PDB file of C-alpha atoms in Angstrom:
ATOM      1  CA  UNK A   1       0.000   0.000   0.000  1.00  0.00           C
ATOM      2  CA  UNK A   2       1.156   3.437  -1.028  1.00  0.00           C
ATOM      3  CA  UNK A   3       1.247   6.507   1.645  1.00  0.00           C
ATOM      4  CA  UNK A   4       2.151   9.633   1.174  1.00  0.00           C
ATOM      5  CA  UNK A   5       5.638  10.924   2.583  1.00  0.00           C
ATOM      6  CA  UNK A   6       7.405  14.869   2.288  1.00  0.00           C
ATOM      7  CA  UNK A   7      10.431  14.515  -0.217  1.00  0.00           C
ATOM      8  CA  UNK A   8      13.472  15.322   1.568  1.00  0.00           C
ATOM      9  CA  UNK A   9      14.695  17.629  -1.281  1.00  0.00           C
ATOM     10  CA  UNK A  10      11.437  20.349  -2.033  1.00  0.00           C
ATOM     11  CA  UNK A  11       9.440  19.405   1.338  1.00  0.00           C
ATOM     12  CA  UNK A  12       6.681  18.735  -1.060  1.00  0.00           C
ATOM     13  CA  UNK A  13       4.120  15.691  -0.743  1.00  0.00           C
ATOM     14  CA  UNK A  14       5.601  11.957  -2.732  1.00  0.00           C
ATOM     15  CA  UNK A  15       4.757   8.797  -2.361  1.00  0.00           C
ATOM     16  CA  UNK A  16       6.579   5.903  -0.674  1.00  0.00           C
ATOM     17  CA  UNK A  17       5.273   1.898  -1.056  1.00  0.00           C
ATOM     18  CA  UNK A  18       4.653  -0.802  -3.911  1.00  0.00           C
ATOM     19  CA  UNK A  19       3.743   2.177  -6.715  1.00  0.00           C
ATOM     20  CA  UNK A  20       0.238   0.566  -7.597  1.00  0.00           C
ATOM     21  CA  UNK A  21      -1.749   3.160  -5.413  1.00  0.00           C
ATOM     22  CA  UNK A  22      -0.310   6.319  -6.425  1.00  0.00           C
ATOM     23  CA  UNK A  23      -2.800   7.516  -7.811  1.00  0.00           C
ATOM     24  CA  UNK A  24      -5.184   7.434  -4.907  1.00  0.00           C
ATOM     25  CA  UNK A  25      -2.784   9.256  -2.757  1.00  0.00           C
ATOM     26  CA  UNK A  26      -2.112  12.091  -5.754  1.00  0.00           C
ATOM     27  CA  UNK A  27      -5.689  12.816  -5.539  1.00  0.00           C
ATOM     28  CA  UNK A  28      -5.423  13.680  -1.677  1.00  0.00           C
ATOM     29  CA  UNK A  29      -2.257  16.140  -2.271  1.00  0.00           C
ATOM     30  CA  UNK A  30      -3.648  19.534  -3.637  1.00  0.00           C
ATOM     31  CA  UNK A  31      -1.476  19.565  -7.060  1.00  0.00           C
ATOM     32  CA  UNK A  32       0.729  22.666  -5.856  1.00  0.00           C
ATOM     33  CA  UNK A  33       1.655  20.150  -3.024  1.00  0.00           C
ATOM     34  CA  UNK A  34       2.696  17.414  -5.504  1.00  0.00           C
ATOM     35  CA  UNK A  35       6.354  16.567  -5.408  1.00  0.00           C
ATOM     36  CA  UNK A  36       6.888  16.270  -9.133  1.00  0.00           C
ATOM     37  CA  UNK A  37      10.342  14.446  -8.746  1.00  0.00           C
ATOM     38  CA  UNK A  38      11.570  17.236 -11.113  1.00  0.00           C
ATOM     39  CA  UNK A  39      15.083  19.057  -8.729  1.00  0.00           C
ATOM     40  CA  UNK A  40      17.987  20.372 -10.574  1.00  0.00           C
ATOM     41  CA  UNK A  41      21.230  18.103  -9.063  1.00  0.00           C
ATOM     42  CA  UNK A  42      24.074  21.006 -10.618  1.00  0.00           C
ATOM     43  CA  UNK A  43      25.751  22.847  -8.687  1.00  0.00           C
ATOM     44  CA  UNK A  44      27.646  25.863  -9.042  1.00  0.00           C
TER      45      UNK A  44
END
């Protein structure tokens, strides 16, 4: 079963179990809460 989690890079909402209920937790995250799994790894 899938739960939601915070992603330890934006502090948004993610998702953390077996993958086949991630759609039920997406729709209980308001979308501007949706970790999108989208973060820049350059660096300066």
């Amino acid at each position: 079963m899938c739960k939601p989690v915070t992603c330890k890079i934006c502090g948004k909402i993610t998702w953390e179990g077996c993958g086949k209920h991630i759609d039920e937790v997406k729709a209980s995250v308001p979308a501007d809460q949706w970790c999108d799994g989208n973060h820049s790894t350059t660096k300066d």
